[in-house]
mmCIF file of C-alpha atoms in Angstrom:
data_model
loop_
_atom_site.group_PDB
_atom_site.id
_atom_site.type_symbol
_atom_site.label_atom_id
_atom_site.label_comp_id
_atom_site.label_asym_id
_atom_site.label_seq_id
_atom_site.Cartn_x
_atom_site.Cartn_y
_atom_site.Cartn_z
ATOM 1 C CA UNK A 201 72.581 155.460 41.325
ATOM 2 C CA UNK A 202 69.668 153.007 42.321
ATOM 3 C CA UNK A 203 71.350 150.204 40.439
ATOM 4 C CA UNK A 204 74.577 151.081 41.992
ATOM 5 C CA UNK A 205 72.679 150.690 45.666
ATOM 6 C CA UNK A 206 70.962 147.621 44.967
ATOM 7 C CA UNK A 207 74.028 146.159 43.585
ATOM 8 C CA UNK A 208 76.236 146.945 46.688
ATOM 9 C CA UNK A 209 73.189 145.674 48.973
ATOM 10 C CA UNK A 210 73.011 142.167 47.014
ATOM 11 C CA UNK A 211 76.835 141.856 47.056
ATOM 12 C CA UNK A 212 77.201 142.480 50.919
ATOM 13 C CA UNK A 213 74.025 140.052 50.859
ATOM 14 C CA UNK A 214 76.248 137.426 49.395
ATOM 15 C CA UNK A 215 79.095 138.267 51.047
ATOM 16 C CA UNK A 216 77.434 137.395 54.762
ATOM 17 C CA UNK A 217 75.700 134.516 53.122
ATOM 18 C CA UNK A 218 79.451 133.080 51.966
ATOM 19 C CA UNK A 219 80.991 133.979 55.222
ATOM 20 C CA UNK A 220 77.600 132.115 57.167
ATOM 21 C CA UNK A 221 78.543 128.469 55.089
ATOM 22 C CA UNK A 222 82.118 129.249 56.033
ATOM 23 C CA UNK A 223 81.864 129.298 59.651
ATOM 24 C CA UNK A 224 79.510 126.555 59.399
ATOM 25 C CA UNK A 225 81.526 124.446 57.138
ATOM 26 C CA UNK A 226 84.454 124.751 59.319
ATOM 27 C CA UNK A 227 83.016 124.215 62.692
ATOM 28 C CA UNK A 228 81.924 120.784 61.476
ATOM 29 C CA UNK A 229 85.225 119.500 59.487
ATOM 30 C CA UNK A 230 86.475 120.606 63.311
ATOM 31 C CA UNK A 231 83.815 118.112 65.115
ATOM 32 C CA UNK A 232 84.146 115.417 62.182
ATOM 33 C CA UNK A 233 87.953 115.505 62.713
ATOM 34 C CA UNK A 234 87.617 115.478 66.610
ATOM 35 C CA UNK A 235 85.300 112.593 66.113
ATOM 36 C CA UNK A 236 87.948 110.402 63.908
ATOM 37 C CA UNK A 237 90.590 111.194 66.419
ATOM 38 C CA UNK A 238 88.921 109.645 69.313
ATOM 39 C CA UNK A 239 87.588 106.807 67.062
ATOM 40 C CA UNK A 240 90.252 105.892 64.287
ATOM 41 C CA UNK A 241 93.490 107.713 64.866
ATOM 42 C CA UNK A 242 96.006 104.426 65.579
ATOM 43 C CA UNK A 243 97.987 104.946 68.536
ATOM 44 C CA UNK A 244 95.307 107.692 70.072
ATOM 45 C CA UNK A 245 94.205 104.846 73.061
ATOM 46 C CA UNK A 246 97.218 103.886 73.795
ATOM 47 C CA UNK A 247 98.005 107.102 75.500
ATOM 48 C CA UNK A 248 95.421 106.514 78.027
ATOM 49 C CA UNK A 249 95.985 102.297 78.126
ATOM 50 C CA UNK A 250 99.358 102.827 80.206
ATOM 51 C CA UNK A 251 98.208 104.313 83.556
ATOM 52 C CA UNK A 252 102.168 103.629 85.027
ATOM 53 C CA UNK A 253 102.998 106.924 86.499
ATOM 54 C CA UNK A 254 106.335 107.701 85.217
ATOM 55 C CA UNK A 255 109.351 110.138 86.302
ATOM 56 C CA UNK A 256 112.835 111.539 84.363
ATOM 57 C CA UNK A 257 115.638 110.150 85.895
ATOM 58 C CA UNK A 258 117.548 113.161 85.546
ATOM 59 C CA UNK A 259 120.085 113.702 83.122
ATOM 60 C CA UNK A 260 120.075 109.486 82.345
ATOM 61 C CA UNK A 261 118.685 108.365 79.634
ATOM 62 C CA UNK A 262 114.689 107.404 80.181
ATOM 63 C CA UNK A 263 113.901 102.954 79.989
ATOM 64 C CA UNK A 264 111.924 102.336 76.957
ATOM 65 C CA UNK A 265 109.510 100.066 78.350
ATOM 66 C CA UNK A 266 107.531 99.531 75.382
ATOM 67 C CA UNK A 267 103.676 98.606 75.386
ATOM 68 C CA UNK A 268 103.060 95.145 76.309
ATOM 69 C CA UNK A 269 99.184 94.265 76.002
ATOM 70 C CA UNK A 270 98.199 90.508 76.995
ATOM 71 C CA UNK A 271 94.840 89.634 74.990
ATOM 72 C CA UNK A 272 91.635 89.612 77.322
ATOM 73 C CA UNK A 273 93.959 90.922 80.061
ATOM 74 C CA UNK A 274 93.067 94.280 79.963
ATOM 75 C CA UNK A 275 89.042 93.536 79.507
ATOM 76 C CA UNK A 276 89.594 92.316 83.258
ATOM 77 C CA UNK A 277 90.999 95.532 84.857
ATOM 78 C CA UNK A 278 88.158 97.402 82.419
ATOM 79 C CA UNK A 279 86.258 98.259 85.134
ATOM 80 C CA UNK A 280 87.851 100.014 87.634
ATOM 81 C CA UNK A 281 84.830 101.073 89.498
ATOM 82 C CA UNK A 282 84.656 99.948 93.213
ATOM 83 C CA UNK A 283 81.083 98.905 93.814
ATOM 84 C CA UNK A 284 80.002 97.832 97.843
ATOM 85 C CA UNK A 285 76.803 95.766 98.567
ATOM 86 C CA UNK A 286 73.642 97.715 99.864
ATOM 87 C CA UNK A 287 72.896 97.054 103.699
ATOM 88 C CA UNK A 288 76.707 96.220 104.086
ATOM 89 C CA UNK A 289 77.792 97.743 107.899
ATOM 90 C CA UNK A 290 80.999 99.491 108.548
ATOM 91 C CA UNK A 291 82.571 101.774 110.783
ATOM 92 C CA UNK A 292 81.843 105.191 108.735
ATOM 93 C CA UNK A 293 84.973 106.851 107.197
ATOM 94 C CA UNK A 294 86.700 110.293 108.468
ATOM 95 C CA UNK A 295 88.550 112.849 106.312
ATOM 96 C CA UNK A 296 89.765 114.436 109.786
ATOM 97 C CA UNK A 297 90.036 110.892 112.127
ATOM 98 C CA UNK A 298 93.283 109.381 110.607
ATOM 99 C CA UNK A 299 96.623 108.317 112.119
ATOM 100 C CA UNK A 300 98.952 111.048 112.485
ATOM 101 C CA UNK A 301 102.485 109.359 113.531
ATOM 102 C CA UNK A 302 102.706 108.175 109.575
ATOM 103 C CA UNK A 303 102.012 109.047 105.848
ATOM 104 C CA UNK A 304 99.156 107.630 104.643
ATOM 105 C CA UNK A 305 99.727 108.754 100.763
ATOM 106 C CA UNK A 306 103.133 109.584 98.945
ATOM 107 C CA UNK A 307 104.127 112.621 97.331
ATOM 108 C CA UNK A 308 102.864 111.486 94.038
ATOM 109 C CA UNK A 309 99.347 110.643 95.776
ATOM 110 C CA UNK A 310 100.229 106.987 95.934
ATOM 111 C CA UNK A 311 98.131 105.447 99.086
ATOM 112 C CA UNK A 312 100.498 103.837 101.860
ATOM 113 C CA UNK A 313 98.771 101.198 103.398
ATOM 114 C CA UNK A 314 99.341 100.769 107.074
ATOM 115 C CA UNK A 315 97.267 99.400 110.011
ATOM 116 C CA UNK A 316 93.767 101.938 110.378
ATOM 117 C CA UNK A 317 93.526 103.061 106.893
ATOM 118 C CA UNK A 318 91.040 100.457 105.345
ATOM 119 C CA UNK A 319 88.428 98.824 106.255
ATOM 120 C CA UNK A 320 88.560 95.175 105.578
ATOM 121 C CA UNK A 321 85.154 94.232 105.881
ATOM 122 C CA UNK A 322 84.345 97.327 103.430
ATOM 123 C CA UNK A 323 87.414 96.149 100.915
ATOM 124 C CA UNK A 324 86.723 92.331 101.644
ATOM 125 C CA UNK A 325 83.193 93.458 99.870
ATOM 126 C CA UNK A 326 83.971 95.616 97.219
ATOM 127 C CA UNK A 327 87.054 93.449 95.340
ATOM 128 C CA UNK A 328 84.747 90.062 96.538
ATOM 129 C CA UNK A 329 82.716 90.332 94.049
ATOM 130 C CA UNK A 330 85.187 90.915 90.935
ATOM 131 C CA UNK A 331 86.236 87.363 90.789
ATOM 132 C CA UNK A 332 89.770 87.914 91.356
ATOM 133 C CA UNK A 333 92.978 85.102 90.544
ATOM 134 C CA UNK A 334 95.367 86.203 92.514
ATOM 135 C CA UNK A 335 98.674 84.725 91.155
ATOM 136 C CA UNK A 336 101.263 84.157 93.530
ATOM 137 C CA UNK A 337 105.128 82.988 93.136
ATOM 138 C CA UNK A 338 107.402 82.024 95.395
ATOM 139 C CA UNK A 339 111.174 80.307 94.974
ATOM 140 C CA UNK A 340 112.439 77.380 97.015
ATOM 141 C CA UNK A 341 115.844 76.619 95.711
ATOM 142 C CA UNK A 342 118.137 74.648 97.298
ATOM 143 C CA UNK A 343 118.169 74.764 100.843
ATOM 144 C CA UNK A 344 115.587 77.070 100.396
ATOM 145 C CA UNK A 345 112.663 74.206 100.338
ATOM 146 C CA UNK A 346 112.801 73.791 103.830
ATOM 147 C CA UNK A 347 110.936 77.297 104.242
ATOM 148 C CA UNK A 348 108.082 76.104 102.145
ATOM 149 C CA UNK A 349 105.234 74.636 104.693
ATOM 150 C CA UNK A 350 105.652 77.795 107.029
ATOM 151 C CA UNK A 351 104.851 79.813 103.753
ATOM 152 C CA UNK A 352 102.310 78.012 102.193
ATOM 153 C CA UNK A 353 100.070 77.277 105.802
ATOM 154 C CA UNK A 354 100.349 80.455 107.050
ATOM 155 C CA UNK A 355 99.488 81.823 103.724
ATOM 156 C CA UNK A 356 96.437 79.164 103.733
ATOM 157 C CA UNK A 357 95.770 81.182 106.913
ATOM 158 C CA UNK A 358 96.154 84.985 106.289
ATOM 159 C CA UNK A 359 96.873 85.665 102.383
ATOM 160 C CA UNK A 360 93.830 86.644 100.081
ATOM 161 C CA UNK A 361 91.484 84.319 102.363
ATOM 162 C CA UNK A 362 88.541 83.422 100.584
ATOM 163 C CA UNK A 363 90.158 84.649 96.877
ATOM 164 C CA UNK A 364 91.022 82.661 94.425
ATOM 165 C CA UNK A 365 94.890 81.960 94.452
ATOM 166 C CA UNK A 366 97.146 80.329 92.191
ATOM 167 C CA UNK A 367 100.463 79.417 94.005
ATOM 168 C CA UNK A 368 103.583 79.486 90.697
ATOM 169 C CA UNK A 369 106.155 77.502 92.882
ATOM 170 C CA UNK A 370 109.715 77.060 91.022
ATOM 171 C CA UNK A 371 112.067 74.574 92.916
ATOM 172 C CA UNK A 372 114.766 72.249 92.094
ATOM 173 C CA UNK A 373 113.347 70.221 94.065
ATOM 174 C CA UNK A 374 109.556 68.936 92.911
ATOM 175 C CA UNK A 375 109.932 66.141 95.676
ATOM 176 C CA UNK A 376 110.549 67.822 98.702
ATOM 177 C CA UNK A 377 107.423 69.745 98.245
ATOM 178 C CA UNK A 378 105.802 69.514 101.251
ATOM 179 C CA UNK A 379 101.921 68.470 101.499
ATOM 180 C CA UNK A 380 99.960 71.255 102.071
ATOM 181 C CA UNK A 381 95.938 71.527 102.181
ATOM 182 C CA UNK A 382 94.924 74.247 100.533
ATOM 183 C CA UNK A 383 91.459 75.565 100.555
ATOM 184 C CA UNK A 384 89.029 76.113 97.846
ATOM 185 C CA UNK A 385 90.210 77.607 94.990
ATOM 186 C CA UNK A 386 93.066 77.672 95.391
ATOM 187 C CA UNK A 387 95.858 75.617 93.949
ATOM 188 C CA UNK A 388 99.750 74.850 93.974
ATOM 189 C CA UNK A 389 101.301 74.661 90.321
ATOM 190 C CA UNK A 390 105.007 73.753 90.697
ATOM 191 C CA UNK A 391 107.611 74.853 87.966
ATOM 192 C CA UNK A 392 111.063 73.135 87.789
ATOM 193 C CA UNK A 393 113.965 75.508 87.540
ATOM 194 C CA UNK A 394 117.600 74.365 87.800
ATOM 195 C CA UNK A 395 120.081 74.535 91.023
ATOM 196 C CA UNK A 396 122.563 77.046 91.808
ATOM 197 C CA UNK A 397 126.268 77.445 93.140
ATOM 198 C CA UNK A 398 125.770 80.963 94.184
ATOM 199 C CA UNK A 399 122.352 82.418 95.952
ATOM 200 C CA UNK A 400 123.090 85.502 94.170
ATOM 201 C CA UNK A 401 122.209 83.566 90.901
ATOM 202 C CA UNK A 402 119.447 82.516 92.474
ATOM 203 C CA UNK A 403 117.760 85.860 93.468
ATOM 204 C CA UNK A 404 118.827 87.303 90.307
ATOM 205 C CA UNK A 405 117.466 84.189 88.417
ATOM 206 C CA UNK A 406 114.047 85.553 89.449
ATOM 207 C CA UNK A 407 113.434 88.297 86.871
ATOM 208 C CA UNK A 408 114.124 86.257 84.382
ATOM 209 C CA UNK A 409 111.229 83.260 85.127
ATOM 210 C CA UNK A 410 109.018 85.869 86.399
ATOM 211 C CA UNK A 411 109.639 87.502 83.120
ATOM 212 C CA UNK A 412 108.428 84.272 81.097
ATOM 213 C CA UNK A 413 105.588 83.760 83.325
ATOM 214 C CA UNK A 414 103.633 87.034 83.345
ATOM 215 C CA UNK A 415 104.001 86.947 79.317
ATOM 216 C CA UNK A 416 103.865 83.442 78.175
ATOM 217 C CA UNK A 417 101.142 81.602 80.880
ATOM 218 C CA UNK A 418 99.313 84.296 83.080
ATOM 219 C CA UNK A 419 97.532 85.621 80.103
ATOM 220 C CA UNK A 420 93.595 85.406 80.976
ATOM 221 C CA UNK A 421 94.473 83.061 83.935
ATOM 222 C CA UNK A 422 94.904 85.838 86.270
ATOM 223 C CA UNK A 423 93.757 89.670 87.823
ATOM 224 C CA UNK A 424 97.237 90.433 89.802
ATOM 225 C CA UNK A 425 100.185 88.303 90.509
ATOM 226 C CA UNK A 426 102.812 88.896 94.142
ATOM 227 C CA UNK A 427 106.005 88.017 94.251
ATOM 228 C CA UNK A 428 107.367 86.754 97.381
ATOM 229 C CA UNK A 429 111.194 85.367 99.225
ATOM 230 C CA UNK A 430 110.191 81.684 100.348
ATOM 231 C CA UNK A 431 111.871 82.317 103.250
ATOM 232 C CA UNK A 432 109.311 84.405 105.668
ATOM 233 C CA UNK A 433 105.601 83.917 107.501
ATOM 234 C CA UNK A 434 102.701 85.085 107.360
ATOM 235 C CA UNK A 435 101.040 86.147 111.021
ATOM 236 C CA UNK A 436 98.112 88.675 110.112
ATOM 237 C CA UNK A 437 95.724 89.346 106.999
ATOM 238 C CA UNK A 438 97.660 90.202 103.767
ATOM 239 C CA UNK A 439 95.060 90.835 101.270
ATOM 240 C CA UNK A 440 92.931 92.761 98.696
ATOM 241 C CA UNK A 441 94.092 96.538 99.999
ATOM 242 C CA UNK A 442 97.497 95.411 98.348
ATOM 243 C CA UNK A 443 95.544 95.595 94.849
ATOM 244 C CA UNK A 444 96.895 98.121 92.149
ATOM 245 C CA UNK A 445 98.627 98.147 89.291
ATOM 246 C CA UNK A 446 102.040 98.500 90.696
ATOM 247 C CA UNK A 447 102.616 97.698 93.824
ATOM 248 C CA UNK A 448 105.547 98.153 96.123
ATOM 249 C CA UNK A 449 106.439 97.579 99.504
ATOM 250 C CA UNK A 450 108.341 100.011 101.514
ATOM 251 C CA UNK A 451 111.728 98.404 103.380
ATOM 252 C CA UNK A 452 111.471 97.298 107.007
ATOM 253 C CA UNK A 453 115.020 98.474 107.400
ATOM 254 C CA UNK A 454 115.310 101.967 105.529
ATOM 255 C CA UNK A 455 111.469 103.408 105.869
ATOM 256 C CA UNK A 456 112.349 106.426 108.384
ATOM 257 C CA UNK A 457 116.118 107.069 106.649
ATOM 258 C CA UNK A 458 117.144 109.424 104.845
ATOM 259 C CA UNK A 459 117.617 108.773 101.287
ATOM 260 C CA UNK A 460 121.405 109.657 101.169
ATOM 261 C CA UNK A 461 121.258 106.382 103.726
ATOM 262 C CA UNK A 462 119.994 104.043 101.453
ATOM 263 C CA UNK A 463 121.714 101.048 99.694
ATOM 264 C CA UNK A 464 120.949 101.886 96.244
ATOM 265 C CA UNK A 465 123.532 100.651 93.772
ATOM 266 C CA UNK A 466 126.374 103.913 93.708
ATOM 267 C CA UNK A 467 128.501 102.537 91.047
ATOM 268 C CA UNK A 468 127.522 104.877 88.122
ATOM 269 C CA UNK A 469 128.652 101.784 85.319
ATOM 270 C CA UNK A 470 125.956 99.901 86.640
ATOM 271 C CA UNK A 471 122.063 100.408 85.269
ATOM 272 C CA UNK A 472 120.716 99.852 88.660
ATOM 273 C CA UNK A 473 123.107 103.070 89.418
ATOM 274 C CA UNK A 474 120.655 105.483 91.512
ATOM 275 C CA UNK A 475 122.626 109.251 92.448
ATOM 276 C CA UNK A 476 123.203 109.561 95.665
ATOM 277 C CA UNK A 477 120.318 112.799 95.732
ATOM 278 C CA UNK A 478 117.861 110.906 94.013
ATOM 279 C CA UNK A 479 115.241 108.376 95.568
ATOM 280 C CA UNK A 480 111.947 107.985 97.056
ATOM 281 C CA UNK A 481 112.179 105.135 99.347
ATOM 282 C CA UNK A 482 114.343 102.082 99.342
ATOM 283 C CA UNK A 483 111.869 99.116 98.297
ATOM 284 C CA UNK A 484 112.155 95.219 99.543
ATOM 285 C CA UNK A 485 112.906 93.115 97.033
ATOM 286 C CA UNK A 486 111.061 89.989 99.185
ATOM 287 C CA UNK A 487 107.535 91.202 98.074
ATOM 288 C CA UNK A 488 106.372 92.881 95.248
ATOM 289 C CA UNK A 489 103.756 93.094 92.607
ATOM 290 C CA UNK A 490 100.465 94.565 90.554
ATOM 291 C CA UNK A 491 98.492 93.434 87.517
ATOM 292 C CA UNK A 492 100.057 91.155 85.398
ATOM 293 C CA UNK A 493 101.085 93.314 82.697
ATOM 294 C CA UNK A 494 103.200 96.023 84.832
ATOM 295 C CA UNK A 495 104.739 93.136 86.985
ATOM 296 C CA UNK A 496 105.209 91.549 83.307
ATOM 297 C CA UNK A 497 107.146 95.070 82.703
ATOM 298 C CA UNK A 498 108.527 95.347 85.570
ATOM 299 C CA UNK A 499 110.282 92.184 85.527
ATOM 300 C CA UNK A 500 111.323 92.214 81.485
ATOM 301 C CA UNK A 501 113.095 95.401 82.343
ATOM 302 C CA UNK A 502 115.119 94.572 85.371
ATOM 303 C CA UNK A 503 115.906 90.995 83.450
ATOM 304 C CA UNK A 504 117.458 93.225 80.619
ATOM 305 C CA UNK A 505 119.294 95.267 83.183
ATOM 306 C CA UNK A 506 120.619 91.982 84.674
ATOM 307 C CA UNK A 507 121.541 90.953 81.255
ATOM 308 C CA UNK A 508 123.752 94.144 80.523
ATOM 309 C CA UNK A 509 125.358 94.079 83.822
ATOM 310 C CA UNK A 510 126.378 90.550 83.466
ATOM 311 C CA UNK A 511 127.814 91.564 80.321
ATOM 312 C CA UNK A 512 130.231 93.891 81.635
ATOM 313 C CA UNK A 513 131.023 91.997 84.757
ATOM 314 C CA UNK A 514 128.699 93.923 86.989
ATOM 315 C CA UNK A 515 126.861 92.820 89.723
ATOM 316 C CA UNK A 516 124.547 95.388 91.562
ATOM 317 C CA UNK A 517 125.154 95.485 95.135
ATOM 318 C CA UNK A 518 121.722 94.291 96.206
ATOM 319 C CA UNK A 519 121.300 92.134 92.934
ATOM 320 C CA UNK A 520 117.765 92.017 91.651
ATOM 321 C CA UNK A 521 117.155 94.611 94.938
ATOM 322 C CA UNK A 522 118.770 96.710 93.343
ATOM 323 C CA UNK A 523 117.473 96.894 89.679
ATOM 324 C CA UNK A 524 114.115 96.749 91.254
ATOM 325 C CA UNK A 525 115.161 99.877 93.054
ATOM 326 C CA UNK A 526 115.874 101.771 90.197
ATOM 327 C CA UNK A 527 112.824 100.819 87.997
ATOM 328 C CA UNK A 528 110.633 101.750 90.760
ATOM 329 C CA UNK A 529 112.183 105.167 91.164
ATOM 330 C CA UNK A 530 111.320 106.035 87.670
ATOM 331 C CA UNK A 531 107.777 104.512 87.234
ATOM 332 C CA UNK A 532 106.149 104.899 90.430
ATOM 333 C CA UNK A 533 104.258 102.476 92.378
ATOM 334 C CA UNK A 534 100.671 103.238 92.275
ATOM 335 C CA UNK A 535 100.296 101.849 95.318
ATOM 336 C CA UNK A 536 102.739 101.366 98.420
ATOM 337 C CA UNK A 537 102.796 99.340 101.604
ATOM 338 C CA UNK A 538 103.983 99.759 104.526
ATOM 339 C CA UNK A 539 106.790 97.876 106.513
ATOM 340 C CA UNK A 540 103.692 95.710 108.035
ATOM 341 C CA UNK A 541 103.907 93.724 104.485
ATOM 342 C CA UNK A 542 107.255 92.775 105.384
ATOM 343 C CA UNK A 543 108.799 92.960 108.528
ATOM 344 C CA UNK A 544 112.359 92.354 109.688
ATOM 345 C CA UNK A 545 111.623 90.204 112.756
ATOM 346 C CA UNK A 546 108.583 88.801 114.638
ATOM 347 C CA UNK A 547 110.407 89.937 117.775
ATOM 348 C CA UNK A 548 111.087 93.474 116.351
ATOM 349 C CA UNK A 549 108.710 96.388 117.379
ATOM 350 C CA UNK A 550 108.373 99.879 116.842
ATOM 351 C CA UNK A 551 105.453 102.658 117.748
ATOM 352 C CA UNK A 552 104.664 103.168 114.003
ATOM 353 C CA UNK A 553 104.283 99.003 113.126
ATOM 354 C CA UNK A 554 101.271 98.390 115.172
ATOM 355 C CA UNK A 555 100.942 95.017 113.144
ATOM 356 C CA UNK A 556 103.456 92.411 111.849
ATOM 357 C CA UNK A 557 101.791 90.610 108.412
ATOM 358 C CA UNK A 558 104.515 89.064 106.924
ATOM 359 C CA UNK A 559 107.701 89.103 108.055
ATOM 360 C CA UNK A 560 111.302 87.000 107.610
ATOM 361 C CA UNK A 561 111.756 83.929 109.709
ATOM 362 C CA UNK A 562 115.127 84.107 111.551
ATOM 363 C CA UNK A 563 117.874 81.618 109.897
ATOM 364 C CA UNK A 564 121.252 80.561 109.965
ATOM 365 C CA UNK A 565 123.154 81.974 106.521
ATOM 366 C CA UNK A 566 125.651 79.789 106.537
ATOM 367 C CA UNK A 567 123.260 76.751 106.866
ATOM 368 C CA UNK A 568 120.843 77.952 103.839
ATOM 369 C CA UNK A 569 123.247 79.647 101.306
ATOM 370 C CA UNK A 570 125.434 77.363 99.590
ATOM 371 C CA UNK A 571 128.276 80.022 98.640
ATOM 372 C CA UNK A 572 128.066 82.193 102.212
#
């Protein structure tokens, strides 16, 4: 009987002993696997690389954007902390003191920037000291050129002042460029592109060149790049609270419609075809932009769009508008702007635009456009 005790004791001895080593044993092939994941397992950073915020577009099939990755190009958006100088004076921030005749952030808790909600002496101090290159592009085509010096001084004026800026100017016309001093740091780079018979072929031409540029020559040779139309002004500071990775800017025409109201492509053959009960906002197609690589995105999708259109003998109602429309509608801006970016008319005023930035110059159609 004694040996029988003894036995069972030194068996259920064991048995806790085995069942110990087990739990232990386990518990670290858990940690050593958890540690391989985050260190080894291919493909395990790219699901926090692409910070795009992305949406279904309902029963359509989704845009395979694919990863794009520009070497060194993502080293510079690395650090994403927003650092301001000791001593630095500013009127002290409010959660409660804000405008309240517009939205100052989007249903997705995307900021809109209007008029009182930054401080530029604050933001002038915190992006200051990340050595920005702001790349900048801008078409004159055709009759186009004549808008040029308007641009490019009152950019020298109000645009990214004291940045570094890189202007990407593609023309057909490399002598008409106007002379222009620009101040330090900055720097025109002109980029011959070939004459149209149609202006539609010229707007849609964009993508396309914008396209080649973000993937081919902006690589390590710049922090953001904004797209702009030639043909507009600058008349008040346009500048580093337009950073983000995807930036739109809301329509001067369509920001208080409804979005039944909006021009979005309706023809359902099209892919910049946008149901009439979907949509956000309806976004200008005269200024746009981010970081490199989701403006390099951004543009290499809506070129392929283009492409497949053209195939079929489609033309989207609004044209590169249009496909811009729909791309933004399914990978949301991380940052908006409001009319103020891009106004329809110097002249034009409303209660909610307490400040015109940028804003078209008014022109003859028929003058400029060689097929109107």
């Amino acid at each position: 009987m004694l040996i029988r005790h003894n036995f069972l004791y030194l068996f259920g001895g064991m048995t806790l002993i085995g069942l110990f080593f087990l739990g232990y044993s386990s518990n670290w092939l858990r940690t050593e696997r958890r540690h391989e994941d985050l260190n080894s397992t291919p493909g395990t950073e790219k699901k926090h690389d692409d910070l795009g915020l992305h949406s279904s577009p309902g029963t359509e099939e989704k845009h395979d954007l694919g990863p794009y990755s520009s070497p060194g190009t993502e080293k510079k958006h690395d650090d994403l902390g927003l650092h301001s100088s000791a001593g630095l004076h500013y009127k002290q921030p409010s959660a409660l003191d804000a405008r309240r005749d517009i939205a100052t952030v989007s249903t997705w808790l995307a900021p809109i920037v209007w008029e009182g909600t930054f401080d530029p002496t604050l933001i002038d101090d915190v992006y200051k000291q990340k050595n920005l290159t702001i790349a900048t592009t801008v078409f004159a085509v055709g009759k186009y050129v004549i808008f040029l010096k308007d641009f490019l001084e009152s950019a020298e004026v109000h645009y990214f002042v004291g940045y570094r800026v890189h202007y990407y100017l593609f023309t057909d016309q490399p002598e008409a460029i106007p002379n222009v001093k620009l101040g330090e740091e900055r720097k025109l780079i002109v980029r011959k592109v070939p004459s149209a018979n149609r202006w539609q072929d010229i707007s849609m031409g964009r993508m396309a060149a914008l396209e080649k540029l973000t993937k081919s020559e902006l690589d390590n040779k710049a922090d953001y790049i904004f797209c702009f139309d030639v043909d507009a002004k600058f008349y008040a500071r346009w500048s580093a609270e337009a950073l983000s990775h995807l930036v739109a800017v809301i329509h001067p025409w369509f920001y208080n419609y409804p979005r039944e109201k909006f021009t979005y492509e309706r023809k359902p053959e099209s892919e910049a075809f946008i149901p009439a009960d979907e949509g956000d906002f309806y976004y200008a197609g005269g200024a746009f932009g981010g970081s490199v690589q989701e403006v390099h995105k951004l543009t290499k999708t809506c070129n392929e769009k283009q492409s497949i259109d053209r195939a079929k003998s489609i033309e989207a109602l609004w044209h590169d508008e249009s496909h811009l429309n729909k791309y933004f509608l399914y990978n949301k801006p991380s940052k908006l702007l409001s009319p103020e970016y891009l106004w329809r008319d110097i002249s034009a005023r409303t209660n909610e635009v307490k400040i015109i930035r940028f804003t078209s110059v008014a022109k003859n159609m028929k003058e400029v456009r060689p097929n109107v």
